[in-house]
Amino acid sequence: MKKILFVASEGLPYIKSGGLADVIGSLPQAIQKHGYQSDVVLPLYKKIKDKYQLEHLKQFNVQSGLINTSCDLYYQKHDGVDYYFIGNDKYFYRDEMYGYVDDGERFAFFCKAVCELLTNIDIKYNILLCNDWHTGMIPIMLKKEYRDKYRNGIKTIYTIHNLLFQGNFPDTMLDYFNLDRKYFKNGDIKFDNGISFMKAGIIYADKVTTVSQSYSQEILTEEYSERMDKVLLSRKNDLSGIVNGIDIDMWNPETDKNIIENYNIKRLSGKKKCKKQLQKQLGLRVSGDVLLVGMVSRLTWQKGVSIILEKLSEIMNQDIQLIILGTGDGYIESQFKQIEHTYPHRAVFYCGYNEALSHQVYAGVDVLLMPSLFEPCGISQLIAQRYGTLPLVREVGGLKDTVHPYNEYQHTGDGFSFKHFTGNDLLNVLKYAMYIYYYKKPEWKLLMKNAMSCDVSWDNSAKKYIELFEEISK
């Protein structure tokens, strides 16, 4: 049995700040169903340590440049997956996961501790699957610092979930690694006169993946590469994109305990009741006929909020209601906070994140907005499809790969999309969706059923990862 170790900075059910945690919470289980052992290693943050009763396995030393300290290794099995936790209170017993001035040192320690972990447990892993910048130094450390121990053994895959966050630090960060400075001088890890964890991962991993096929092609271009295009082009032949899935047990309108009435593709009446309950709960005019548009998102410029704000008055001049659920940039929040006063009983902004309410929004709205500037994969559109809510997306990254726009001639599609990042394009496709909703009810119902028929599970993704595992193991 091949053994895979997922290395990440966050993962459900233990801790989450973004989509990476969803991947780590579901993909290992999906891969294990195909006969692979899939383990996970995470930092032991304060929120994990205080909440969970973990088994302490051992303590070992971690020495990496200026770092010379101990690591406490903890363990817990969850849903059949073995989770290991790298513990060091100096680095991880803090209120937040990220955002500290010593983040570089913290995750230099984490990378080194993961390498040491491999010599401190009785498991020989075939593949390490490293995720995002926090783990980017592991492939070079294994190949250079640990080359005698892992000459022809362990392989590494480096997955980019969001190229925007690269782990770039001043060259003084070199002092926290046991690496020859030649790897900086020759440019392998050098970026902007400092070092880049992500660049190291891209250069030294055996394979590089992203979280959708379209994103894997987009990041080879100057527009989407965040200045990493030359680095990525050098690994073009080893780069692939595998779209994410979602937890179809957690997101299931037929069994979801957060919604007022369950429904499925054969019995859609429950969705109408969910809509009316959501309207009533949030103070909107209760009507099963009005088009209810929602957005569940981090409120950052990446998510396309600029073109929503640009056209907000024109959007609200249409016969629609609007619900926005999310938190993020302070300026964006302040702009959205005004909509309830400007459009009473027609628009609501819930500032924050509420798990139960998010389920209710996905189930209750008719259209989900995702007009992203860029989107490596996205999961909100997949959840929306699962609930028979039609995504309205920009044709970029994973949104382009997973949402098929309505074709009125072939009667196909499971959502709506537009190409150019402009407020006019967003408004025009929203008007088109309104036209279908109000004047072509049978077509709208067909689109809902098409959306609910999409396979948004992790199974297809797991199969593609296994193909990659087999290829890398030859």
mmCIF file of N, CA and C in Angstrom, residues 275 278-287 289-295 311-325 336-350 365-367 369 427 430 434 438:
data_model
loop_
_atom_site.group_PDB
_atom_site.id
_atom_site.type_symbol
_atom_site.label_atom_id
_atom_site.label_comp_id
_atom_site.label_asym_id
_atom_site.label_seq_id
_atom_site.Cartn_x
_atom_site.Cartn_y
_atom_site.Cartn_z
ATOM 1 N N LYS A 275 -36.446 29.410 0.765
ATOM 2 C CA LYS A 275 -36.342 30.784 0.287
ATOM 3 C C LYS A 275 -37.204 31.730 1.125
ATOM 4 N N LEU A 278 -35.822 32.201 4.621
ATOM 5 C CA LEU A 278 -34.637 33.060 4.604
ATOM 6 C C LEU A 278 -35.047 34.528 4.479
ATOM 7 N N GLN A 279 -35.990 34.806 3.612
ATOM 8 C CA GLN A 279 -36.482 36.178 3.462
ATOM 9 C C GLN A 279 -37.071 36.700 4.771
ATOM 10 N N LYS A 280 -37.889 35.880 5.400
ATOM 11 C CA LYS A 280 -38.522 36.270 6.657
ATOM 12 C C LYS A 280 -37.481 36.498 7.740
ATOM 13 N N GLN A 281 -36.521 35.590 7.841
ATOM 14 C CA GLN A 281 -35.489 35.647 8.866
ATOM 15 C C GLN A 281 -34.625 36.901 8.750
ATOM 16 N N LEU A 282 -34.357 37.332 7.508
ATOM 17 C CA LEU A 282 -33.453 38.460 7.287
ATOM 18 C C LEU A 282 -34.183 39.778 7.044
ATOM 19 N N GLY A 283 -35.499 39.767 7.164
ATOM 20 C CA GLY A 283 -36.253 41.008 7.044
ATOM 21 C C GLY A 283 -36.524 41.472 5.635
ATOM 22 N N LEU A 284 -36.428 40.561 4.684
ATOM 23 C CA LEU A 284 -36.766 40.887 3.303
ATOM 24 C C LEU A 284 -38.266 40.688 3.081
ATOM 25 N N ARG A 285 -38.780 41.323 2.043
ATOM 26 C CA ARG A 285 -40.171 41.078 1.675
ATOM 27 C C ARG A 285 -40.314 39.605 1.284
ATOM 28 N N VAL A 286 -41.248 38.913 1.919
ATOM 29 C CA VAL A 286 -41.404 37.481 1.666
ATOM 30 C C VAL A 286 -42.173 37.283 0.357
ATOM 31 N N SER A 287 -41.484 36.679 -0.599
ATOM 32 C CA SER A 287 -42.075 36.418 -1.899
ATOM 33 C C SER A 287 -41.341 35.276 -2.567
ATOM 34 N N ASP A 289 -41.707 34.607 -5.625
ATOM 35 C CA ASP A 289 -41.592 34.920 -7.054
ATOM 36 C C ASP A 289 -40.393 35.798 -7.392
ATOM 37 N N VAL A 290 -39.968 36.663 -6.474
ATOM 38 C CA VAL A 290 -38.870 37.572 -6.779
ATOM 39 C C VAL A 290 -37.554 36.812 -6.863
ATOM 40 N N LEU A 291 -36.674 37.238 -7.778
ATOM 41 C CA LEU A 291 -35.355 36.605 -7.910
ATOM 42 C C LEU A 291 -34.498 37.000 -6.715
ATOM 43 N N LEU A 292 -34.067 36.005 -5.949
ATOM 44 C CA LEU A 292 -33.248 36.229 -4.753
ATOM 45 C C LEU A 292 -31.798 35.891 -5.082
ATOM 46 N N VAL A 293 -30.934 36.893 -4.997
ATOM 47 C CA VAL A 293 -29.521 36.770 -5.358
ATOM 48 C C VAL A 293 -28.688 36.802 -4.086
ATOM 49 N N GLY A 294 -27.720 35.919 -3.988
ATOM 50 C CA GLY A 294 -26.888 35.859 -2.793
ATOM 51 C C GLY A 294 -25.410 35.830 -3.107
ATOM 52 N N MET A 295 -24.615 36.135 -2.093
ATOM 53 C CA MET A 295 -23.158 36.031 -2.184
ATOM 54 C C MET A 295 -22.635 35.604 -0.825
ATOM 55 N N LYS A 311 -21.704 48.816 -9.858
ATOM 56 C CA LYS A 311 -23.019 48.734 -10.492
ATOM 57 C C LYS A 311 -24.140 48.482 -9.479
ATOM 58 N N LEU A 312 -23.870 48.732 -8.205
ATOM 59 C CA LEU A 312 -24.833 48.344 -7.176
ATOM 60 C C LEU A 312 -26.194 49.023 -7.366
ATOM 61 N N SER A 313 -26.192 50.316 -7.654
ATOM 62 C CA SER A 313 -27.477 50.999 -7.814
ATOM 63 C C SER A 313 -28.251 50.461 -9.004
ATOM 64 N N GLU A 314 -27.543 50.156 -10.095
ATOM 65 C CA GLU A 314 -28.217 49.598 -11.274
ATOM 66 C C GLU A 314 -28.691 48.172 -11.014
ATOM 67 N N ILE A 315 -27.904 47.422 -10.243
ATOM 68 C CA ILE A 315 -28.329 46.066 -9.877
ATOM 69 C C ILE A 315 -29.606 46.125 -9.057
ATOM 70 N N MET A 316 -29.627 47.044 -8.092
ATOM 71 C CA MET A 316 -30.790 47.127 -7.210
ATOM 72 C C MET A 316 -31.978 47.831 -7.870
ATOM 73 N N ASN A 317 -31.769 48.416 -9.041
ATOM 74 C CA ASN A 317 -32.890 48.951 -9.812
ATOM 75 C C ASN A 317 -33.664 47.845 -10.521
ATOM 76 N N GLN A 318 -33.085 46.651 -10.532
ATOM 77 C CA GLN A 318 -33.755 45.499 -11.135
ATOM 78 C C GLN A 318 -34.719 44.889 -10.121
ATOM 79 N N ASP A 319 -35.574 44.017 -10.609
ATOM 80 C CA ASP A 319 -36.563 43.364 -9.753
ATOM 81 C C ASP A 319 -35.926 42.161 -9.065
ATOM 82 N N ILE A 320 -35.062 42.447 -8.094
ATOM 83 C CA ILE A 320 -34.354 41.389 -7.371
ATOM 84 C C ILE A 320 -34.274 41.750 -5.895
ATOM 85 N N GLN A 321 -33.887 40.762 -5.086
ATOM 86 C CA GLN A 321 -33.453 40.968 -3.716
ATOM 87 C C GLN A 321 -32.016 40.474 -3.600
ATOM 88 N N LEU A 322 -31.263 41.050 -2.658
ATOM 89 C CA LEU A 322 -29.839 40.752 -2.543
ATOM 90 C C LEU A 322 -29.454 40.451 -1.105
ATOM 91 N N ILE A 323 -28.707 39.349 -0.915
ATOM 92 C CA ILE A 323 -28.155 38.975 0.392
ATOM 93 C C ILE A 323 -26.654 38.797 0.238
ATOM 94 N N ILE A 324 -25.890 39.474 1.087
ATOM 95 C CA ILE A 324 -24.441 39.307 1.083
ATOM 96 C C ILE A 324 -24.010 38.860 2.476
ATOM 97 N N LEU A 325 -23.301 37.735 2.517
ATOM 98 C CA LEU A 325 -22.799 37.169 3.767
ATOM 99 C C LEU A 325 -21.291 37.066 3.674
ATOM 100 N N PHE A 336 -20.931 47.936 1.985
ATOM 101 C CA PHE A 336 -22.083 47.030 1.986
ATOM 102 C C PHE A 336 -23.026 47.283 3.175
ATOM 103 N N LYS A 337 -22.472 47.853 4.238
ATOM 104 C CA LYS A 337 -23.318 48.111 5.413
ATOM 105 C C LYS A 337 -24.431 49.113 5.124
ATOM 106 N N GLN A 338 -24.281 49.851 4.051
ATOM 107 C CA GLN A 338 -25.273 50.876 3.722
ATOM 108 C C GLN A 338 -26.479 50.327 2.958
ATOM 109 N N ILE A 339 -26.376 49.119 2.443
ATOM 110 C CA ILE A 339 -27.418 48.675 1.508
ATOM 111 C C ILE A 339 -28.767 48.447 2.189
ATOM 112 N N GLU A 340 -28.760 48.037 3.455
ATOM 113 C CA GLU A 340 -30.041 47.794 4.134
ATOM 114 C C GLU A 340 -30.826 49.093 4.305
ATOM 115 N N HIS A 341 -30.106 50.198 4.508
ATOM 116 C CA HIS A 341 -30.772 51.489 4.675
ATOM 117 C C HIS A 341 -31.200 52.063 3.330
ATOM 118 N N THR A 342 -30.374 51.826 2.322
ATOM 119 C CA THR A 342 -30.686 52.357 0.998
ATOM 120 C C THR A 342 -31.794 51.567 0.314
ATOM 121 N N TYR A 343 -31.814 50.246 0.572
ATOM 122 C CA TYR A 343 -32.804 49.375 -0.078
ATOM 123 C C TYR A 343 -33.519 48.538 0.986
ATOM 124 N N PRO A 344 -34.337 49.172 1.806
ATOM 125 C CA PRO A 344 -34.985 48.435 2.907
ATOM 126 C C PRO A 344 -35.878 47.316 2.402
ATOM 127 N N HIS A 345 -35.777 46.170 3.079
ATOM 128 C CA HIS A 345 -36.561 44.976 2.775
ATOM 129 C C HIS A 345 -36.236 44.388 1.393
ATOM 130 N N ARG A 346 -35.156 44.888 0.778
ATOM 131 C CA ARG A 346 -34.736 44.355 -0.528
ATOM 132 C C ARG A 346 -33.290 43.891 -0.511
ATOM 133 N N ALA A 347 -32.495 44.365 0.438
ATOM 134 C CA ALA A 347 -31.086 43.997 0.494
ATOM 135 C C ALA A 347 -30.641 43.843 1.942
ATOM 136 N N VAL A 348 -29.765 42.850 2.176
ATOM 137 C CA VAL A 348 -29.257 42.558 3.517
ATOM 138 C C VAL A 348 -27.766 42.262 3.430
ATOM 139 N N PHE A 349 -27.007 42.844 4.367
ATOM 140 C CA PHE A 349 -25.596 42.504 4.514
ATOM 141 C C PHE A 349 -25.371 41.947 5.907
ATOM 142 N N TYR A 350 -24.925 40.687 5.983
ATOM 143 C CA TYR A 350 -24.563 40.065 7.251
ATOM 144 C C TYR A 350 -23.050 40.102 7.333
ATOM 145 N N VAL A 365 -31.394 31.041 -1.818
ATOM 146 C CA VAL A 365 -31.294 31.979 -2.930
ATOM 147 C C VAL A 365 -31.454 31.252 -4.263
ATOM 148 N N ASP A 366 -31.751 32.026 -5.297
ATOM 149 C CA ASP A 366 -31.899 31.466 -6.646
ATOM 150 C C ASP A 366 -30.600 31.534 -7.430
ATOM 151 N N VAL A 367 -29.818 32.598 -7.183
ATOM 152 C CA VAL A 367 -28.570 32.839 -7.917
ATOM 153 C C VAL A 367 -27.469 33.163 -6.914
ATOM 154 N N LEU A 369 -23.730 34.886 -6.646
ATOM 155 C CA LEU A 369 -22.763 35.728 -7.353
ATOM 156 C C LEU A 369 -21.330 35.322 -7.018
ATOM 157 N N LEU A 427 -23.613 43.103 -15.026
ATOM 158 C CA LEU A 427 -25.003 43.549 -15.047
ATOM 159 C C LEU A 427 -25.775 42.909 -16.193
ATOM 160 N N LEU A 430 -26.570 39.294 -15.436
ATOM 161 C CA LEU A 430 -27.587 39.239 -14.392
ATOM 162 C C LEU A 430 -28.967 39.518 -14.989
ATOM 163 N N MET A 434 -32.187 37.068 -15.077
ATOM 164 C CA MET A 434 -33.523 37.513 -14.683
ATOM 165 C C MET A 434 -34.554 37.173 -15.747
ATOM 166 N N TYR A 438 -37.793 34.893 -14.968
ATOM 167 C CA TYR A 438 -39.156 35.438 -14.974
ATOM 168 C C TYR A 438 -39.998 34.972 -16.172
#
